[in-house]
mmCIF file of C-alpha atoms and ligand atoms in Angstrom:
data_model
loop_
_atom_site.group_PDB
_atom_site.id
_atom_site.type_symbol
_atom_site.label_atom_id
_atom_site.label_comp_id
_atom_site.label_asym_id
_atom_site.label_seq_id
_atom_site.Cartn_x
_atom_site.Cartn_y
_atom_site.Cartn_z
ATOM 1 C CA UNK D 1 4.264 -27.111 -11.842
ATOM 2 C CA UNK D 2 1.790 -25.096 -10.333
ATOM 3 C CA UNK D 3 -0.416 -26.467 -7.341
ATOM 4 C CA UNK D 4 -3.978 -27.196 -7.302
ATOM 5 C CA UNK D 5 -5.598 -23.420 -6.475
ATOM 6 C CA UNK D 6 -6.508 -23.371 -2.942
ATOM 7 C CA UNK D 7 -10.210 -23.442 -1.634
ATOM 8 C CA UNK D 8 -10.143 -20.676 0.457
ATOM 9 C CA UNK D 9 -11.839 -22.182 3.103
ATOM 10 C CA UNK D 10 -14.007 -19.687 5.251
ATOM 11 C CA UNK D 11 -11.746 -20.270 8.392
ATOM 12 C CA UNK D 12 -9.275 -17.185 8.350
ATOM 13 C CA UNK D 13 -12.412 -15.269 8.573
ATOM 14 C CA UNK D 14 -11.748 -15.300 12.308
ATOM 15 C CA UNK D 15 -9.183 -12.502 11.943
ATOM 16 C CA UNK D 16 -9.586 -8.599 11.657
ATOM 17 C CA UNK D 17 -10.638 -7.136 14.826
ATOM 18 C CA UNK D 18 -11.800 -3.765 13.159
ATOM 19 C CA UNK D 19 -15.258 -2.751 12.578
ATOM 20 C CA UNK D 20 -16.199 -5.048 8.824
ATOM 21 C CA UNK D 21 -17.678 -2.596 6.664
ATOM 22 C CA UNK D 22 -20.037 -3.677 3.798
ATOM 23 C CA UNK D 23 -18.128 -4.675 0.865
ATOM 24 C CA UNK D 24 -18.408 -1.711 -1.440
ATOM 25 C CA UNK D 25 -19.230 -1.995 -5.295
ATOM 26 C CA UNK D 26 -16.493 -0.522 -5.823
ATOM 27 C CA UNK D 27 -12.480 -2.327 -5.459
ATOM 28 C CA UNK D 28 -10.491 0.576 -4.392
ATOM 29 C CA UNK D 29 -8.914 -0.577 -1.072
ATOM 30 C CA UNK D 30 -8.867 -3.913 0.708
ATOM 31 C CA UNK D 31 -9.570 -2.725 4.054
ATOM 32 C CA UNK D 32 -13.015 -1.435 2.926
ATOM 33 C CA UNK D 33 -14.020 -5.034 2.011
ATOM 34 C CA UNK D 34 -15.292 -7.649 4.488
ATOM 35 C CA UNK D 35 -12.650 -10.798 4.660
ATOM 36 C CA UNK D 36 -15.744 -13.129 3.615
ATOM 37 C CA UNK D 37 -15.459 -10.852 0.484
ATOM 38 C CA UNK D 38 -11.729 -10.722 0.082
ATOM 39 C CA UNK D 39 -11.960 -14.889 0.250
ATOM 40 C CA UNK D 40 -14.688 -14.983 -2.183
ATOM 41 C CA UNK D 41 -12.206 -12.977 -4.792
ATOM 42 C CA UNK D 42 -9.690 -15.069 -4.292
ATOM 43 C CA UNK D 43 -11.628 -18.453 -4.697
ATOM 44 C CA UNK D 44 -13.241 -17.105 -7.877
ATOM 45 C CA UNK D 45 -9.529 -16.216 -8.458
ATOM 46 C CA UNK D 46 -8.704 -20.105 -8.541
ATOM 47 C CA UNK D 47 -11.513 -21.550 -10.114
ATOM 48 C CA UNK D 48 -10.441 -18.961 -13.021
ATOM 49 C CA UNK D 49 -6.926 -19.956 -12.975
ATOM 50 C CA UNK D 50 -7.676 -23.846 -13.467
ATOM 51 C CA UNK D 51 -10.345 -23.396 -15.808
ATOM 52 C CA UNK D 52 -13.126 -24.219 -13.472
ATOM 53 C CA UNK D 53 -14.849 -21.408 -14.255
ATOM 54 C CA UNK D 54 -14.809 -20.082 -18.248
ATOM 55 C CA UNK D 55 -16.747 -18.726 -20.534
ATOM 56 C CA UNK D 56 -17.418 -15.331 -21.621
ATOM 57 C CA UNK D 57 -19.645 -13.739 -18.971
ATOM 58 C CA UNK D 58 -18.958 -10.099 -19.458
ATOM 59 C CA UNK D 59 -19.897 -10.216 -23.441
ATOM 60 C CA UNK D 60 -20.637 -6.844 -24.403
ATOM 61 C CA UNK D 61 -18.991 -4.953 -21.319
ATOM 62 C CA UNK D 62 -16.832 -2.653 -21.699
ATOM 63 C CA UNK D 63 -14.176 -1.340 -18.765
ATOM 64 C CA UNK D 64 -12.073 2.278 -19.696
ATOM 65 C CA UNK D 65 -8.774 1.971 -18.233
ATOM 66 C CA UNK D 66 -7.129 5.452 -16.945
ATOM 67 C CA UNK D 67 -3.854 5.653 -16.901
ATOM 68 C CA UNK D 68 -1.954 8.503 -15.995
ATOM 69 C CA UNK D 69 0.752 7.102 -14.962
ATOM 70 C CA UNK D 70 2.905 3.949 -16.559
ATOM 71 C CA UNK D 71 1.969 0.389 -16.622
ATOM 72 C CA UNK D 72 2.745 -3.069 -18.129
ATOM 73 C CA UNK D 73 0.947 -5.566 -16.080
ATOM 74 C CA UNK D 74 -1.683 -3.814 -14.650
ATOM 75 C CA UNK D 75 -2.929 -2.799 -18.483
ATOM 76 C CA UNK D 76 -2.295 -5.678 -19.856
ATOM 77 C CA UNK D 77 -3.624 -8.089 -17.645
ATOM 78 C CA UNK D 78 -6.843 -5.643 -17.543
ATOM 79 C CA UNK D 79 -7.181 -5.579 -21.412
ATOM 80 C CA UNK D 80 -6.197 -9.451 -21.497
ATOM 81 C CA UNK D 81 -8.682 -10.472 -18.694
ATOM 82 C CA UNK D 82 -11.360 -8.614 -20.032
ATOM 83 C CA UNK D 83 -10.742 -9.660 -23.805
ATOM 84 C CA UNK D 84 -11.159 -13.616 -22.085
ATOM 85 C CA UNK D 85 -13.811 -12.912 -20.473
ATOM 86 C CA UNK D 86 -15.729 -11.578 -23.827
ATOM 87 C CA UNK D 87 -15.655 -8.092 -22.971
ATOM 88 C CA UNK D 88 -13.970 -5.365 -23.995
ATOM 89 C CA UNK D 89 -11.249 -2.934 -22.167
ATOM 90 C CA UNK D 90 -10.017 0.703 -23.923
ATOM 91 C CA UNK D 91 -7.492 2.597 -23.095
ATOM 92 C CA UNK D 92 -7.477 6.175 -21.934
ATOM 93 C CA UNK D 93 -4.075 7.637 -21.149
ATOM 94 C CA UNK D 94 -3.184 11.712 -20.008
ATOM 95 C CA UNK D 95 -1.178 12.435 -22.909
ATOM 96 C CA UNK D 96 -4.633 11.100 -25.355
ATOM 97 C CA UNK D 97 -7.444 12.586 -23.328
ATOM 98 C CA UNK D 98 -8.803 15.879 -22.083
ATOM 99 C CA UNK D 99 -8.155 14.436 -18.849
ATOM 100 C CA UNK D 100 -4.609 15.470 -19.074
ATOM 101 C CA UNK D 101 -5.902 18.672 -20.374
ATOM 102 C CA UNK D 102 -7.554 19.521 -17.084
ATOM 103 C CA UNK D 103 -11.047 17.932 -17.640
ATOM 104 C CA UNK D 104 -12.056 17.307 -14.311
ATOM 105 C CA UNK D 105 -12.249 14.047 -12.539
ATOM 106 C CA UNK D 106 -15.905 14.374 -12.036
ATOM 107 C CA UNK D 107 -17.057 15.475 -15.250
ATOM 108 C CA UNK D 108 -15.054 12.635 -16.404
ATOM 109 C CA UNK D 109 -16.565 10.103 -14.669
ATOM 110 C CA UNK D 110 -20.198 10.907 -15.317
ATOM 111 C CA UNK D 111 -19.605 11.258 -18.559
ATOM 112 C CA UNK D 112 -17.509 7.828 -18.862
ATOM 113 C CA UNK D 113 -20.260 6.278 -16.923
ATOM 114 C CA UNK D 114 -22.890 6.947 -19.791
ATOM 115 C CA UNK D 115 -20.676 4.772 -22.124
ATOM 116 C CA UNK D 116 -18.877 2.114 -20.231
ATOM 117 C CA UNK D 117 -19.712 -0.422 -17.321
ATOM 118 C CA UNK D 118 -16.890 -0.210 -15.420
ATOM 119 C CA UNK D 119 -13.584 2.251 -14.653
ATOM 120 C CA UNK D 120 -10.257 0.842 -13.873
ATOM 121 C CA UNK D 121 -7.385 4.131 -12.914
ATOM 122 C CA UNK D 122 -3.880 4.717 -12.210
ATOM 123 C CA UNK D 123 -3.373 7.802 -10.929
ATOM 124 C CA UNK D 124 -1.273 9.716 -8.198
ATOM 125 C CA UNK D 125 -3.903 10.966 -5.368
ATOM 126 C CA UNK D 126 -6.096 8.398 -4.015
ATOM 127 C CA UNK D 127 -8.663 11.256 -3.322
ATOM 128 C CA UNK D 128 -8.719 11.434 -7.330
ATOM 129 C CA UNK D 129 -10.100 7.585 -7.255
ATOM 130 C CA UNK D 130 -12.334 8.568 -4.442
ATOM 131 C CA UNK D 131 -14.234 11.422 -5.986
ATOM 132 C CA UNK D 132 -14.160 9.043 -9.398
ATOM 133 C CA UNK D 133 -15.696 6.379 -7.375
ATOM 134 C CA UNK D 134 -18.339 9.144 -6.019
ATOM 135 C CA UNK D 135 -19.399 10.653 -9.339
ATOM 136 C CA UNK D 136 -19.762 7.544 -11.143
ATOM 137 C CA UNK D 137 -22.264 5.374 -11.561
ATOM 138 C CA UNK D 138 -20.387 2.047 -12.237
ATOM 139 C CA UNK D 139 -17.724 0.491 -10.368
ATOM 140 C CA UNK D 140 -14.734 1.921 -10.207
ATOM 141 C CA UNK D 141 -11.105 -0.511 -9.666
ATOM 142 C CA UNK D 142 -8.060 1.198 -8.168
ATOM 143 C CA UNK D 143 -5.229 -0.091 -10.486
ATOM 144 C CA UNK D 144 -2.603 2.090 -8.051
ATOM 145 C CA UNK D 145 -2.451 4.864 -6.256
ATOM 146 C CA UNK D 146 0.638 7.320 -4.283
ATOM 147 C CA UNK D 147 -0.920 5.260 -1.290
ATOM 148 C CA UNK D 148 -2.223 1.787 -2.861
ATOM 149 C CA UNK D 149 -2.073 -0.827 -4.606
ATOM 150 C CA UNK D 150 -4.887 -3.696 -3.948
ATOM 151 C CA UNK D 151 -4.992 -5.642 -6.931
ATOM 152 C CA UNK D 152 -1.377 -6.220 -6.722
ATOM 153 C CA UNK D 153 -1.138 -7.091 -2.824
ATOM 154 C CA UNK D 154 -4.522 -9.855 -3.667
ATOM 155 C CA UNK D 155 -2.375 -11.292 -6.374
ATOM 156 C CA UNK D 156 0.179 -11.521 -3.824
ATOM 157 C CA UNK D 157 -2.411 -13.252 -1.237
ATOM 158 C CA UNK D 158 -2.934 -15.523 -3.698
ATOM 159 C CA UNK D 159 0.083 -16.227 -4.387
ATOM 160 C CA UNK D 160 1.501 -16.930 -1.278
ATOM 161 C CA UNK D 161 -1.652 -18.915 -0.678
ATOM 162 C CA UNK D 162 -0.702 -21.745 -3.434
ATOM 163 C CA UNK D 163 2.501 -22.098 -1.497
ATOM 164 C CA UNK D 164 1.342 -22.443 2.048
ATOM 165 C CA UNK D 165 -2.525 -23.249 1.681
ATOM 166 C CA UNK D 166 -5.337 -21.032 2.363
ATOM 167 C CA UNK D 167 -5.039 -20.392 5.812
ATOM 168 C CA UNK D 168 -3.965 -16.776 5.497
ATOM 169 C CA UNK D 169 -4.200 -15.787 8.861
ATOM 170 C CA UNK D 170 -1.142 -18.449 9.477
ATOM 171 C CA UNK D 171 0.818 -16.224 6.987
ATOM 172 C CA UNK D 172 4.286 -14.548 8.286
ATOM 173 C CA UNK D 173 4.833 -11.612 6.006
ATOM 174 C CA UNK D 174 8.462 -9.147 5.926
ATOM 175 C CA UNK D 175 8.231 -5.731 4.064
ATOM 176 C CA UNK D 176 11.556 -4.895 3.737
ATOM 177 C CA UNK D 177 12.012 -1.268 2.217
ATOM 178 C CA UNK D 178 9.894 1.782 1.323
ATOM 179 C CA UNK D 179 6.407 2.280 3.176
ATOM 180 C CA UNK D 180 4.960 3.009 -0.249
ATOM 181 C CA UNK D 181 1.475 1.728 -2.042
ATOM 182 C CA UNK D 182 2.393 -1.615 -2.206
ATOM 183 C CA UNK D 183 3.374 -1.664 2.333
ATOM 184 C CA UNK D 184 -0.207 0.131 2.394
ATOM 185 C CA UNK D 185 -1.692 -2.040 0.691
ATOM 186 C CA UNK D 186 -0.210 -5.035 3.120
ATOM 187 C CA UNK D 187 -0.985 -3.535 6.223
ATOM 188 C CA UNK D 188 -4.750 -3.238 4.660
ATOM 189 C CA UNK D 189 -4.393 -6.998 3.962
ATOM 190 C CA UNK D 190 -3.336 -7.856 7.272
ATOM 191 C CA UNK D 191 -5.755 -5.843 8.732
ATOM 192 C CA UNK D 192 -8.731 -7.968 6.813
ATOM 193 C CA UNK D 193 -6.553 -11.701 7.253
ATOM 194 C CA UNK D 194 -4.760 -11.351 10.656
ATOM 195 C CA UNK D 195 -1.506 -12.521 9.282
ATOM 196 C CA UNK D 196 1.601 -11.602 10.869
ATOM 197 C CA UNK D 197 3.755 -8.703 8.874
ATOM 198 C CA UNK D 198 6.887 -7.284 10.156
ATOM 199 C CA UNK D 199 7.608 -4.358 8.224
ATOM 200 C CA UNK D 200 11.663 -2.892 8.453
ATOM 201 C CA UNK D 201 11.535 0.556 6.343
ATOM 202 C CA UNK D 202 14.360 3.149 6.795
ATOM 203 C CA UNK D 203 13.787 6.503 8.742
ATOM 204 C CA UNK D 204 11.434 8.822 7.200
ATOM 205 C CA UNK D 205 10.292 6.508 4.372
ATOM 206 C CA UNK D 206 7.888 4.564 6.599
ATOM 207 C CA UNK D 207 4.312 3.623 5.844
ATOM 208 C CA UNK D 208 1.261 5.835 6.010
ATOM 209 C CA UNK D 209 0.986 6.340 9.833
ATOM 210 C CA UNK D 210 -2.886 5.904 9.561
ATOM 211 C CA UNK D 211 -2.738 2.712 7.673
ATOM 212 C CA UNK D 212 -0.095 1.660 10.154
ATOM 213 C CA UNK D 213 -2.389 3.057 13.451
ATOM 214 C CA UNK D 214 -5.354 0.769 12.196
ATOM 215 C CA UNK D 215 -3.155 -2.449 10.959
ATOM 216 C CA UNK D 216 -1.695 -2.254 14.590
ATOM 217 C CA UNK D 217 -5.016 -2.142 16.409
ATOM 218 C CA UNK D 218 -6.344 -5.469 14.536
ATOM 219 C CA UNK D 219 -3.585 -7.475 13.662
ATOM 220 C CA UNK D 220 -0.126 -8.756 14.635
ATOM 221 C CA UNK D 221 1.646 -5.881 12.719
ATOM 222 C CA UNK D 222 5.454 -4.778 14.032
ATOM 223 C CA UNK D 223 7.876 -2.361 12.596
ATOM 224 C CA UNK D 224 11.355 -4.054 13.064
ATOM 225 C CA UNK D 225 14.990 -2.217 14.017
ATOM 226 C CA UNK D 226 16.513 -3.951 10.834
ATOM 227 C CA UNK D 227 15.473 -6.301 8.066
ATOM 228 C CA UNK D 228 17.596 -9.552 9.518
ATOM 229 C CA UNK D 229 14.996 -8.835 12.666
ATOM 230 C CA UNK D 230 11.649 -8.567 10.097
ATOM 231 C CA UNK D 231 12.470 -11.484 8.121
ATOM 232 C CA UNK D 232 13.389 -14.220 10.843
ATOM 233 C CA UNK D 233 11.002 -16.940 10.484
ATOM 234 C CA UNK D 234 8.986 -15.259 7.276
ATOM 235 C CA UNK D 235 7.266 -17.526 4.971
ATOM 236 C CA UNK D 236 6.990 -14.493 2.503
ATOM 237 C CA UNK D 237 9.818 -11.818 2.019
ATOM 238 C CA UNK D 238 8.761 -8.737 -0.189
ATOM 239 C CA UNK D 239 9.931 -5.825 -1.337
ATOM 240 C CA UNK D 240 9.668 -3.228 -3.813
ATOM 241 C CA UNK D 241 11.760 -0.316 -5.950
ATOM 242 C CA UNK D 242 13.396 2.320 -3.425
ATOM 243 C CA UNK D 243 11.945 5.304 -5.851
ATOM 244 C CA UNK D 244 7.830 4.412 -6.809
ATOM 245 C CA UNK D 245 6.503 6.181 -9.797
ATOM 246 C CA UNK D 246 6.436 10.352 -8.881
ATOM 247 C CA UNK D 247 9.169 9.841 -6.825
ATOM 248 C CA UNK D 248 11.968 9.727 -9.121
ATOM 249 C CA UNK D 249 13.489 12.961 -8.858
ATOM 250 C CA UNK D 250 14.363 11.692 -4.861
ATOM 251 C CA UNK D 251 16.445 8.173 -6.241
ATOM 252 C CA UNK D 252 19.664 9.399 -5.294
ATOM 253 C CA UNK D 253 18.941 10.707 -1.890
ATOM 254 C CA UNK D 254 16.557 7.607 -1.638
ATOM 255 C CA UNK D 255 19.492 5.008 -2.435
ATOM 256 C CA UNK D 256 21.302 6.533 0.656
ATOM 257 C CA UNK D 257 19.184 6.107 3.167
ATOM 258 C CA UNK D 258 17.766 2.606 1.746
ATOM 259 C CA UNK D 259 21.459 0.936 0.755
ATOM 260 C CA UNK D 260 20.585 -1.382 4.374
ATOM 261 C CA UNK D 261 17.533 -2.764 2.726
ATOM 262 C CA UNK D 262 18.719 -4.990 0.072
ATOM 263 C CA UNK D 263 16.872 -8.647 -0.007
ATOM 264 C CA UNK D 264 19.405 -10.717 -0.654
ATOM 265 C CA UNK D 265 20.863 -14.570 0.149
ATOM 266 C CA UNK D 266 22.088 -13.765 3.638
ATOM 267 C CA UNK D 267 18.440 -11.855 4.569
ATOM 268 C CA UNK D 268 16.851 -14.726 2.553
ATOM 269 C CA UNK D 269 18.727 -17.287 5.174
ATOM 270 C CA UNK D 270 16.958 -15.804 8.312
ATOM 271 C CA UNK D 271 13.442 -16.383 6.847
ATOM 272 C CA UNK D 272 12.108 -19.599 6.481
ATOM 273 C CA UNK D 273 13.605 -22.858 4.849
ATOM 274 C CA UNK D 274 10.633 -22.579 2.931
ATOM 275 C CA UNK D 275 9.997 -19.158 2.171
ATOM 276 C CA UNK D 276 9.491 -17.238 -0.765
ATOM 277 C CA UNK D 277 10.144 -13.691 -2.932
ATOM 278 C CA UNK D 278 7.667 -11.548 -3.795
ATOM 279 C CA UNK D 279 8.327 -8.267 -5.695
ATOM 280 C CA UNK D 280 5.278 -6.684 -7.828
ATOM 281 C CA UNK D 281 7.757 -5.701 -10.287
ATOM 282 C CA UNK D 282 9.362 -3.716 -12.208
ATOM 283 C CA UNK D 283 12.256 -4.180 -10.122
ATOM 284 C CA UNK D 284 15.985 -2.817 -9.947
ATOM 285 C CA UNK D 285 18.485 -6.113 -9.441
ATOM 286 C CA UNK D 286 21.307 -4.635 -7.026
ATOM 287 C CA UNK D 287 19.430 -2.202 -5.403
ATOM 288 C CA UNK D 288 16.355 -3.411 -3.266
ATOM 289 C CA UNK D 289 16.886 -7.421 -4.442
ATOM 290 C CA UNK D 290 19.957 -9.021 -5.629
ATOM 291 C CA UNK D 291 19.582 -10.925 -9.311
ATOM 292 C CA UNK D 292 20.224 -14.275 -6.875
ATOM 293 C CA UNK D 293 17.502 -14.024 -4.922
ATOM 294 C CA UNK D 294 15.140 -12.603 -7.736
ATOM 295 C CA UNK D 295 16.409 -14.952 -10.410
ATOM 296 C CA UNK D 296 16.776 -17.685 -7.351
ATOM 297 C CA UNK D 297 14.663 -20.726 -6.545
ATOM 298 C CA UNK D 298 13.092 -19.490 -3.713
ATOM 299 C CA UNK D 299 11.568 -16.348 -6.154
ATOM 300 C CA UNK D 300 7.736 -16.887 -7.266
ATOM 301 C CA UNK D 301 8.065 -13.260 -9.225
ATOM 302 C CA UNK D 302 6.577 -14.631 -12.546
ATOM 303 C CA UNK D 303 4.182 -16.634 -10.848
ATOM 304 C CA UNK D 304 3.018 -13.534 -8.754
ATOM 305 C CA UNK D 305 2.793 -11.225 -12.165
ATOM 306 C CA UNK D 306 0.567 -14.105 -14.028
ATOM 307 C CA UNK D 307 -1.572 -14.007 -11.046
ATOM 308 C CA UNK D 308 -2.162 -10.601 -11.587
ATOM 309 C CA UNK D 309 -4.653 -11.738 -14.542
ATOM 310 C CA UNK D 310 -6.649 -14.212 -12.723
ATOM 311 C CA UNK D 311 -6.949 -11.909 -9.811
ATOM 312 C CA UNK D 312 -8.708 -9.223 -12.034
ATOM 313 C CA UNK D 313 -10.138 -11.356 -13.977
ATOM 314 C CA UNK D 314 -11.830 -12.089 -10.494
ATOM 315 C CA UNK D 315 -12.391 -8.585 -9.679
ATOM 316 C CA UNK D 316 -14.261 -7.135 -12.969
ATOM 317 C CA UNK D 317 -16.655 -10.678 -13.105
ATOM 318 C CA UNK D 318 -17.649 -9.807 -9.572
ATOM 319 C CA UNK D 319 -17.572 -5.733 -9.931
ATOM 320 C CA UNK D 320 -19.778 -6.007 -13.569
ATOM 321 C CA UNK D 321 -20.552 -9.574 -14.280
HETATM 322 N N1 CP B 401 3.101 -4.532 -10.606
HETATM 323 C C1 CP B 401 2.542 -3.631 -11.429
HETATM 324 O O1 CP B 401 1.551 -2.987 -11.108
HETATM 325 O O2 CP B 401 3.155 -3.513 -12.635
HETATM 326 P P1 CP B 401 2.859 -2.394 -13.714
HETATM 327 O O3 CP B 401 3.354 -1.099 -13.188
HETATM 328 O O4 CP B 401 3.647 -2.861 -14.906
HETATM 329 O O5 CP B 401 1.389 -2.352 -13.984
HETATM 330 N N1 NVA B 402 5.562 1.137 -5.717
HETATM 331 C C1 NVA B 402 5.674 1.048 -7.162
HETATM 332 C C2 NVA B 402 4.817 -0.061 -7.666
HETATM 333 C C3 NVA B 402 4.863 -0.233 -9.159
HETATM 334 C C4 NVA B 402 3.974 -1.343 -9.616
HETATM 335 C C5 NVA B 402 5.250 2.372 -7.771
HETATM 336 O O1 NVA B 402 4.264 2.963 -7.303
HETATM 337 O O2 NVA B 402 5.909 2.831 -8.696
#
């Protein structure tokens, strides 16, 4: 049974030593949002989940949904939380729109803008959600990028938050894999909550070295000589597919240089009695998890991908409610 949604008390807004911009109007990177802003998602999160807070708020909104690259949750939960919150998402995909005919991302945003309130993309450059953020004039969601993913990584927070409370900043995160979107996005969220991650990626596939230059200077952020040395003592051990989405035609050189970053029983052991899996999903069972660990008690995968709904369910009533 699920637990009671956590309060999100304003205490773990002690961490994040870096400069606290004004949260933007936009939801395209956690580390441009003040923590006080990050908690207030994540407690509108809960009061959504248990049905505190219902309703249709955003009747007669619409959101376009960009997708040029492939999705299950991240649409569906979009087109779901909108539909219960009595609005209405569409979908606009490459292969359907002039987009993938070379339109170009600002003429497509202005022009969206005229028709719909908000903009929710998946895309490959995050520049392309920066200058679609720029040219329109309604708030734009980043539903994953080459570099990010933050509506994932606060479905995550949330996550790990009904498991061990909502004192973030007490958190002990692992990556254990590629430095990809989803270890971006991490970093960013350790940056804003002052947990603890330990990161172990192999050579070469590390995280952006910008993300990981800021994450250092404002939170207790370490990249680790193995896995078994990033997840001793974790409370949350995380991971995600060795090839993202553009990177496929690299899998097999990939699953050589990542075979030493498998989560499975024996890495699960050094972590905490208490800890859980996180993976965003899709995932690839006996190559960066083992089906024991992600089929296994300790996993909260399921859990994490239904929180994915209440989480952006969250984000569009705050971006255009
Ligand atoms: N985790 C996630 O973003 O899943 P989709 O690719 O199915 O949207
Ligand atoms: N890192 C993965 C996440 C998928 C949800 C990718 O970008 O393909």
């Amino acid at each position: 049974m699920d637990r009671i949604p956590p309060a999100f008390k304003r205490r773990c807004i002690r961490s994040g030593r870096f400069a606290q911009p004004p949260s933007p109007r936009h939801f395209i990177d956690i580390a441009a949002h003040e923590t006080g802003h990050l908690l207030h998602l994540l407690e509108l999160t809960g009061r959504l989940k248990s049905g505190e807070l219902s309703g249709r708020p955003l009747r007669g909104r619409t959101l376009a949904m960009i997708f040029r690259k492939n999705s299950t949750r991240t649409r569906v939960s979009t087109e779901v939380g909108m539909a219960q919150l009595g609005g209405h998402a569409l979908m606009i995909s490459d292969r359907e729109s002039q987009m993938g005919r070379g339109e170009s991302v600002a003429d497509t945003a202005r022009v969206l803008s005229r028709y719909v309130d908000g903009i929710l993309i998946r895309t490959f450059a995050q520049d392309e959600v920066a200058e679609l953020a720029r040219e329109a004039s309604v708030p734009v969601v980043n539903g994953l990028t080459d570099l990010l993913h933050p509506c994932q990584v606060m479905a995550d927070l949330f996550t790990a938050a009904e498991e061990f409370g909502d004192d973030l900043a007490a958190l002990r995160v692992a990556w254990i894999g590629d430095g990809n979107n989803m270890a971006n996005s991490w970093l960013n969220a350790a940056c804003r909550f002052g947990f603890s991650l330990r990161l172990a990626c192999p050579p070469h596939y590390g995280p952006d070295p910008s993300i990981l230059a800021r994450a250092r200077s404002s939170a207790d952020v370490r990249v680790c000589g193995s896995p078994a040395e990033a997840a001793a003592a974790a409370h949350v051990v995380t991971t995600d597919v060795w090839a993202s989405m553009g990177r496929e035609a690299e899998r097999s050189a990939r699953a050589a240089a990542f075979a030493g970053y498998r989560v499975d029983e024996p890495l699960m052991r050094r972590a905490s009695p208490d800890a859980i899996f996180l993976h965003c999903l899709p995932a690839h069972r006996g190559e960066e998890v083992t089906a024991d660990v992600i089929d296994g008690p300790r996993s909260r995968v399921l859990r994490e991908a239904e929180n994915r709904l209440h989480v952006i369910k969250a984000i569009l009533l705050d971006l255009i409610g």
